[in-house]
Tab-separated table of C-alpha atoms in Angstrom:
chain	number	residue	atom	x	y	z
X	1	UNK	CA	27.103	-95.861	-154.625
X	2	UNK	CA	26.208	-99.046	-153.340
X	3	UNK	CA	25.360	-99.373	-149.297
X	4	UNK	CA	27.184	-101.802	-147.097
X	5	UNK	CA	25.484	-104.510	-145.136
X	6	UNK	CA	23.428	-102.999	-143.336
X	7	UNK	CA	25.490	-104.793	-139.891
X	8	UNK	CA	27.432	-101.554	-140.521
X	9	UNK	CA	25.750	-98.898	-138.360
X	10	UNK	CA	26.756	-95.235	-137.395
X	11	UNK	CA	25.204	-93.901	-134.386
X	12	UNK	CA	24.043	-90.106	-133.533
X	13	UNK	CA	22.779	-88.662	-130.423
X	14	UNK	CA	21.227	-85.582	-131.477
X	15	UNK	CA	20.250	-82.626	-129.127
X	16	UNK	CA	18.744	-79.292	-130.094
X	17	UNK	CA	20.816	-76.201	-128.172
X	18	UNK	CA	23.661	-76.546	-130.736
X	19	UNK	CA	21.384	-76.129	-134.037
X	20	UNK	CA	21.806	-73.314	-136.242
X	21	UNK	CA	19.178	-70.772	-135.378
X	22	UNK	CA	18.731	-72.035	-131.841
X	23	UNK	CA	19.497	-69.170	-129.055
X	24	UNK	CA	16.547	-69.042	-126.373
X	25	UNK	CA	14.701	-71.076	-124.296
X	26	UNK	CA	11.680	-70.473	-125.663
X	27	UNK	CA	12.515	-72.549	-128.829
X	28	UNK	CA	13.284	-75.586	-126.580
X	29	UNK	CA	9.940	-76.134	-125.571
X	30	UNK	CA	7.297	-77.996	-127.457
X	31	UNK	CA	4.183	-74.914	-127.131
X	32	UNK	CA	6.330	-72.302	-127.514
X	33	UNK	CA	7.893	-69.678	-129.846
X	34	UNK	CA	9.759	-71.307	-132.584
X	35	UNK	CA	9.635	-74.747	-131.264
X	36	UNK	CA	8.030	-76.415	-134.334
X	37	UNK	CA	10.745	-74.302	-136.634
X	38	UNK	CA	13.137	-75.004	-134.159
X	39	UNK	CA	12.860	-79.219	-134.605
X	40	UNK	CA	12.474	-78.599	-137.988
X	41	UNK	CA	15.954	-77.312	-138.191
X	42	UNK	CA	17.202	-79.819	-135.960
X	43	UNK	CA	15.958	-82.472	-137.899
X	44	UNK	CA	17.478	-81.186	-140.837
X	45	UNK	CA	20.793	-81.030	-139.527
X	46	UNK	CA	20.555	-84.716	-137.988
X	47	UNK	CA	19.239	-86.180	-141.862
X	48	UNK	CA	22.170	-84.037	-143.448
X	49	UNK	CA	24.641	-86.198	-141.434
X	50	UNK	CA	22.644	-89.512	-141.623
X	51	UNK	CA	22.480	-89.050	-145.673
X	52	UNK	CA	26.042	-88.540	-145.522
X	53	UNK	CA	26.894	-91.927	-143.718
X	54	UNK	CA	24.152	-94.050	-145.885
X	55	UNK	CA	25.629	-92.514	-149.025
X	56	UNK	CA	29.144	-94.052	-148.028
X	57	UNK	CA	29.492	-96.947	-146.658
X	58	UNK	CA	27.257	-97.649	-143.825
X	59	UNK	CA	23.942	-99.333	-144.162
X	60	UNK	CA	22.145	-97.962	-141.318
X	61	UNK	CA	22.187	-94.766	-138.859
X	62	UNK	CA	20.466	-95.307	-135.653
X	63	UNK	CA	19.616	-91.966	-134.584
X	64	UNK	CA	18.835	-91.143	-130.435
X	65	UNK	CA	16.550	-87.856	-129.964
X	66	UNK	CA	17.968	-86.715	-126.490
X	67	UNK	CA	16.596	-83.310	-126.630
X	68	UNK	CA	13.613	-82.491	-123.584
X	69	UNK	CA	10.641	-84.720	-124.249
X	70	UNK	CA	12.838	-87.023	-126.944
X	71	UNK	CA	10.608	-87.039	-129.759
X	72	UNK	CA	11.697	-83.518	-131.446
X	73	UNK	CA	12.822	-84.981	-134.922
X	74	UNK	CA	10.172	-85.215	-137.693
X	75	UNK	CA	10.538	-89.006	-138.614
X	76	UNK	CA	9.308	-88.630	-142.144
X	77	UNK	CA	11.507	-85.887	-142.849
X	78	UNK	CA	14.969	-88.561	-142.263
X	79	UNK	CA	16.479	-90.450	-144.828
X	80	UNK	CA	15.275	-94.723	-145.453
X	81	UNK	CA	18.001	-96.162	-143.575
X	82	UNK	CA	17.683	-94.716	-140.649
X	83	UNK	CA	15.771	-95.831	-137.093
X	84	UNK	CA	14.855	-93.069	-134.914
X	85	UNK	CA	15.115	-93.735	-130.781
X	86	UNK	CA	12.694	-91.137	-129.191
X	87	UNK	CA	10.949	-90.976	-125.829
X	88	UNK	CA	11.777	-91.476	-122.310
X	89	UNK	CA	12.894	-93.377	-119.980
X	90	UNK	CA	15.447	-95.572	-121.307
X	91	UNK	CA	18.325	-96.700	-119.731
X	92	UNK	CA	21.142	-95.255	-121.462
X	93	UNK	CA	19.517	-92.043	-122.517
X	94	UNK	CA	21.139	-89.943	-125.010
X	95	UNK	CA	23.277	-92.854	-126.258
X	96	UNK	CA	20.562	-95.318	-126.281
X	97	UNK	CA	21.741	-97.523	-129.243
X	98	UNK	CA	25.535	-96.722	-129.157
X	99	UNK	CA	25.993	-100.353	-128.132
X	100	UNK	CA	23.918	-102.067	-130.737
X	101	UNK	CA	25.959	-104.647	-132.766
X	102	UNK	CA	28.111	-103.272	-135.892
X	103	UNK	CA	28.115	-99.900	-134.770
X	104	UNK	CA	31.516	-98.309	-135.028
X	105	UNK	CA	31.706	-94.566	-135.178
X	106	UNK	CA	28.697	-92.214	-133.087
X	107	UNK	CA	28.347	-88.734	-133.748
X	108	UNK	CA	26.943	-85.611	-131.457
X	109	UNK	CA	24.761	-83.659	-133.371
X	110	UNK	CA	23.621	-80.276	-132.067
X	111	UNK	CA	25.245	-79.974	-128.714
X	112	UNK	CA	26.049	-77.835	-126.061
X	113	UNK	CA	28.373	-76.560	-122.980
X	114	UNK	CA	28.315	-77.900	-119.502
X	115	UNK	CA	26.666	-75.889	-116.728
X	116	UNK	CA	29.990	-74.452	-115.328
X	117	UNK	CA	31.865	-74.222	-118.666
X	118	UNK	CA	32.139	-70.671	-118.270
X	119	UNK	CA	31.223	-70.172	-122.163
X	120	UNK	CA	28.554	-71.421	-124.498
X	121	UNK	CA	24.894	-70.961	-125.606
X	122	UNK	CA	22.263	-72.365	-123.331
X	123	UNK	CA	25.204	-74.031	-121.081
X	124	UNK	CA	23.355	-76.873	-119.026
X	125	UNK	CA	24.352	-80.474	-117.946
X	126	UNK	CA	21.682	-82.710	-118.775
X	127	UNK	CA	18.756	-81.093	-117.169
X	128	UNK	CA	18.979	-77.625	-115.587
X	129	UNK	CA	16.142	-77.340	-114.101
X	130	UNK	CA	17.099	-79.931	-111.535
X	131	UNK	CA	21.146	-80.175	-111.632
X	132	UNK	CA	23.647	-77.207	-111.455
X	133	UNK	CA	26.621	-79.161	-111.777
X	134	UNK	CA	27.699	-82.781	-112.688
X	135	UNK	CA	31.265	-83.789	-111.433
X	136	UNK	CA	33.067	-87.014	-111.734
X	137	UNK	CA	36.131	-87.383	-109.991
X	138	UNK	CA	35.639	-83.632	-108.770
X	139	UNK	CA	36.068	-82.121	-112.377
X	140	UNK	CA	32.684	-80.782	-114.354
X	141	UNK	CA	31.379	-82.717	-116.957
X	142	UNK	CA	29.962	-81.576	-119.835
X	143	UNK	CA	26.695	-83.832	-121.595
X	144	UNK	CA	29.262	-84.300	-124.381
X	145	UNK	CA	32.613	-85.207	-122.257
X	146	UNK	CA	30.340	-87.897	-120.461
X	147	UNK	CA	28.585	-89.541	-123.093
X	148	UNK	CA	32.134	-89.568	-124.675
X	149	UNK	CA	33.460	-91.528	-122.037
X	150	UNK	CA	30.890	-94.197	-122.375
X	151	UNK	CA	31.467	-94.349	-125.985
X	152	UNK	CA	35.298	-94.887	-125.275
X	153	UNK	CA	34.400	-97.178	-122.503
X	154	UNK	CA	32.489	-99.299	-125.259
X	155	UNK	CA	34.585	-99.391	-127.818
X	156	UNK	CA	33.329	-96.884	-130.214
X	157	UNK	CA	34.553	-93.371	-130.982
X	158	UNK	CA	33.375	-90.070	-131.475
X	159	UNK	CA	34.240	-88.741	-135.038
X	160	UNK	CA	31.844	-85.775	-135.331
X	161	UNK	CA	30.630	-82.910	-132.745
X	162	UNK	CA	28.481	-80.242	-133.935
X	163	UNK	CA	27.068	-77.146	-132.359
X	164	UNK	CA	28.314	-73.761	-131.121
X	165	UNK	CA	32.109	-72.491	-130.894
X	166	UNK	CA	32.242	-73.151	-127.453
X	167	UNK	CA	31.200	-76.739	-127.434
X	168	UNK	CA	33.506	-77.227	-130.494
X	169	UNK	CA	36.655	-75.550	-128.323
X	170	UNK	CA	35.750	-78.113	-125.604
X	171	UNK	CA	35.464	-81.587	-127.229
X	172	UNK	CA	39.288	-80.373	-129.264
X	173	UNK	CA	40.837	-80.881	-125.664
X	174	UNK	CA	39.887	-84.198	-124.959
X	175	UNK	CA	38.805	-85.692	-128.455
X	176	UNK	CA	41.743	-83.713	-130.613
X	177	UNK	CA	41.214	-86.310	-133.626
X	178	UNK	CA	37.333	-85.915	-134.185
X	179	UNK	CA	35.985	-83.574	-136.378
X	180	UNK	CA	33.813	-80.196	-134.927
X	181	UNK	CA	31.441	-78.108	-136.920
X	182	UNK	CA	30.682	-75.013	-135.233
X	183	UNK	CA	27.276	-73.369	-136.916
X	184	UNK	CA	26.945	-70.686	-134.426
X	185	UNK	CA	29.244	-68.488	-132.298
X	186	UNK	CA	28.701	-67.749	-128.492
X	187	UNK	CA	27.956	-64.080	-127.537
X	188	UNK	CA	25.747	-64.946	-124.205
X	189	UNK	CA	24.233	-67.981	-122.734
X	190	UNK	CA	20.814	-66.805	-124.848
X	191	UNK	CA	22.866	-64.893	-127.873
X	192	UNK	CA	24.795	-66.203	-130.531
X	193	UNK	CA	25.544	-64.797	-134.507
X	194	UNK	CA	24.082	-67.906	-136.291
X	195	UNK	CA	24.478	-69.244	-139.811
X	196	UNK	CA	21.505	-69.423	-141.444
X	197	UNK	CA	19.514	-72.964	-140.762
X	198	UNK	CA	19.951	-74.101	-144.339
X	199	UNK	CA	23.710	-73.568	-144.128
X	200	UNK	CA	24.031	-74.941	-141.295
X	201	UNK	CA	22.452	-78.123	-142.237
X	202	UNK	CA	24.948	-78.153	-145.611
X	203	UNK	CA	27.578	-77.474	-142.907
X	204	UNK	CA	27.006	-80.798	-140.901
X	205	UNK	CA	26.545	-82.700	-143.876
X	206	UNK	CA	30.179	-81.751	-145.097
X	207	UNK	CA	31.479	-82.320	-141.821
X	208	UNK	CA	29.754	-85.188	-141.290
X	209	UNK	CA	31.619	-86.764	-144.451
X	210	UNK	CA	35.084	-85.530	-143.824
X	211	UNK	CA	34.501	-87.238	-140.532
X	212	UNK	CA	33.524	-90.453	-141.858
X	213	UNK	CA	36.562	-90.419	-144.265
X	214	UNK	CA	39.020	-89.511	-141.995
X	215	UNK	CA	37.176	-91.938	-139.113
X	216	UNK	CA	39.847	-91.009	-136.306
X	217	UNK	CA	39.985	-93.958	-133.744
X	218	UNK	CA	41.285	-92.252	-130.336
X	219	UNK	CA	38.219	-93.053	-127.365
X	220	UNK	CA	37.987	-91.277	-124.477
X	221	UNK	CA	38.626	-92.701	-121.467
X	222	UNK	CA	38.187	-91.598	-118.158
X	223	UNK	CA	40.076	-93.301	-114.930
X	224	UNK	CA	37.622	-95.691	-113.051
X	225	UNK	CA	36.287	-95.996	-110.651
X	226	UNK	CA	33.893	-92.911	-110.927
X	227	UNK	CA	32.790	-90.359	-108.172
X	228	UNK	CA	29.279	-88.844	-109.266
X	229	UNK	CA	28.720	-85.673	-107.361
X	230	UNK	CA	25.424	-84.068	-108.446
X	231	UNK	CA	24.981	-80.149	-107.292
X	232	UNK	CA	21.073	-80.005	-107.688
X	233	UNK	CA	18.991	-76.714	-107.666
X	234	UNK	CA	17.033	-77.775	-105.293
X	235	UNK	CA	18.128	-78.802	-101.616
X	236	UNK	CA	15.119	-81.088	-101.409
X	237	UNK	CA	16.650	-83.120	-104.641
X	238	UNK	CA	19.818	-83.901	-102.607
X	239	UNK	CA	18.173	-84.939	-99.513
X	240	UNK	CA	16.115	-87.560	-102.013
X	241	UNK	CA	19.060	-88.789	-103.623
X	242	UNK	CA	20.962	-89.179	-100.511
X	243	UNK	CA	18.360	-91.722	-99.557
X	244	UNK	CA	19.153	-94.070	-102.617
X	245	UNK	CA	21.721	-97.134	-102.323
X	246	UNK	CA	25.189	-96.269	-102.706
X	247	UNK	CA	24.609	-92.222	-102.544
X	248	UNK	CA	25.514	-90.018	-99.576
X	249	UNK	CA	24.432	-86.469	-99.233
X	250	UNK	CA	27.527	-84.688	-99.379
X	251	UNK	CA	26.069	-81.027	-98.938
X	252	UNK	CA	23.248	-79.153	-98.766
X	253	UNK	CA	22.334	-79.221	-102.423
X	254	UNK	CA	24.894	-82.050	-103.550
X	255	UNK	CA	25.168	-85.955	-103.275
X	256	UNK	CA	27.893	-88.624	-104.662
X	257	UNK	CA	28.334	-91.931	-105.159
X	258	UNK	CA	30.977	-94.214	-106.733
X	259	UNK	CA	30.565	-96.405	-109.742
X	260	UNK	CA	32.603	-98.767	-111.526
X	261	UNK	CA	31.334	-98.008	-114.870
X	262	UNK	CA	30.636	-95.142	-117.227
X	263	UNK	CA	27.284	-97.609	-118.241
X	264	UNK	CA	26.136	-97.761	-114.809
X	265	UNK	CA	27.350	-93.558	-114.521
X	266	UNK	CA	24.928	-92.813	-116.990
X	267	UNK	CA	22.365	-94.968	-116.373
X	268	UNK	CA	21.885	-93.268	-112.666
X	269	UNK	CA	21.956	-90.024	-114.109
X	270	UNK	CA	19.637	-90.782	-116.651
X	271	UNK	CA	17.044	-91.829	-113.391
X	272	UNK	CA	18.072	-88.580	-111.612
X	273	UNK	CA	16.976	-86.584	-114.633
X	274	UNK	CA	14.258	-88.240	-115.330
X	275	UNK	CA	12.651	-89.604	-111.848
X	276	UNK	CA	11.944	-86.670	-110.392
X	277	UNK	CA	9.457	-85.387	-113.345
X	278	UNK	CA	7.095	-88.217	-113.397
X	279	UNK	CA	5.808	-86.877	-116.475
């Protein structure tokens, strides 16, 4: 089949918790156990989508790594076609490249719960060693619900989330027209019952088509303006972010501020993630 101009892009923001075979920290972590097996099946599920959009109809998949360090997928093991985003900082992290020209459909690839879901494997909000909770407008927020809300905010929906059961449940209740692939089942925040890596990357790729032929259009939008309330771990965290324009310390471990955008939302909590590392 013949590719489109390659104007036409689909975008993915892949993370790593939600991967088939994933269940413990310990594969998260470049160093550790199963971390090199564990990218390797990440990046297979991320090229099994990404083969499925350049085999029909789009012309390029821009792919953002938004998993720990960033640079977790094996470049040379994705399809020609694609461009790989990898690395920190940038501004609008794990959608860095939604809001290139001619892209019209993003994907979530190997995601995960919110930190007070309640329900899912290795349940965090964007970085838990340094936030316990991310609210807006004084309801939790899930990585996924966010980063949805941008993509609404832009202009460009969500057709495809991928991961466990629980993240799959969520994303039905506020994106009811994109497609889910589920490739593991919750027992505990470090236990699931997992397909096998290989299946699971045949999984995504089937999904990954349906969604692309179906391409729902409904975006998620959330009311403006925003309330950010951050519960960090660490009261020390709070205090520092009180400091910064715009934010007010709100509790011992918590601070908020207001924003009129879901861009300049994410971009702030891209900072708080990433700031306080310096690495």
């Amino acid at each position: 089949m013949s590719r489109a101009p390659p104007r036409r892009r689909l975008f993915i923001s892949a993370d790593m918790e939600g991967i088939a075979g994933v269940a413990s920290v310990s594969q998260l972590l470049p160093g550790q156990f199963e971390y090199e097996t564990a990218r390797s099946w990440m990046t297979a599920e991320v090229a099994a989508a990404a083969r499925a959009a350049l085999d029909n109809g789009y012309g390029e998949v821009i792919i953002a790594d938004g998993h720990g360090n960033a640079q977790n997928l094996l470049p040379d093991r994705l399809p020609a076609g694609t461009r790989l985003i990898r690395s920190w900082p940038r501004p609008l992290g794990q959608m860095e490249g939604a809001d290139w020209p001619g892209v019209d459909a993003c994907m979530f690839i190997g995601f995960h719960s919110g930190a007070r879901s309640g329900a899912g494997t290795l349940a965090h909000t964007f970085h838990g060693g340094l936030f316990n909770d991310v609210r807006v407008n004084g309801e939790s927020c899930s990585e996924a619900r966010l980063l949805a809300a941008f993509a609404g905010e832009i202009g460009v929906p969500v057709i495809l989330v991928t991961g466990d059961d629980a993240i799959c449940r969520e994303v039905s209740g506020y994106l009811p027209d994109a497609d889910t692939c589920a490739v593991k089942q919750f027992i505990a925040w470090r236990s699931v019952a997992t397909v096998t890596p290989s299946e699971g990357a045949a999984m995504v790729g089937e999904a990954a088509l349906r969604a692309i032929t179906r391409a729902p259009r409904t975006l998620l939008r959330l009311p403006a303006p925003y309330r950010l309330e951050i519960e960090f771990v660490h009261p020390v965290t709070a205090e520092l972010a009180g400091l910064l324009p715009g934010f007010a310390q709100t509790g011992q471990n918590t601070a908020a501020a207001e924003f009129a955008t879901m861009r300049e939302l994410l971009v702030m909590t891209g900072f708080l993630s990433n700031y306080p590392k310096g690495d």
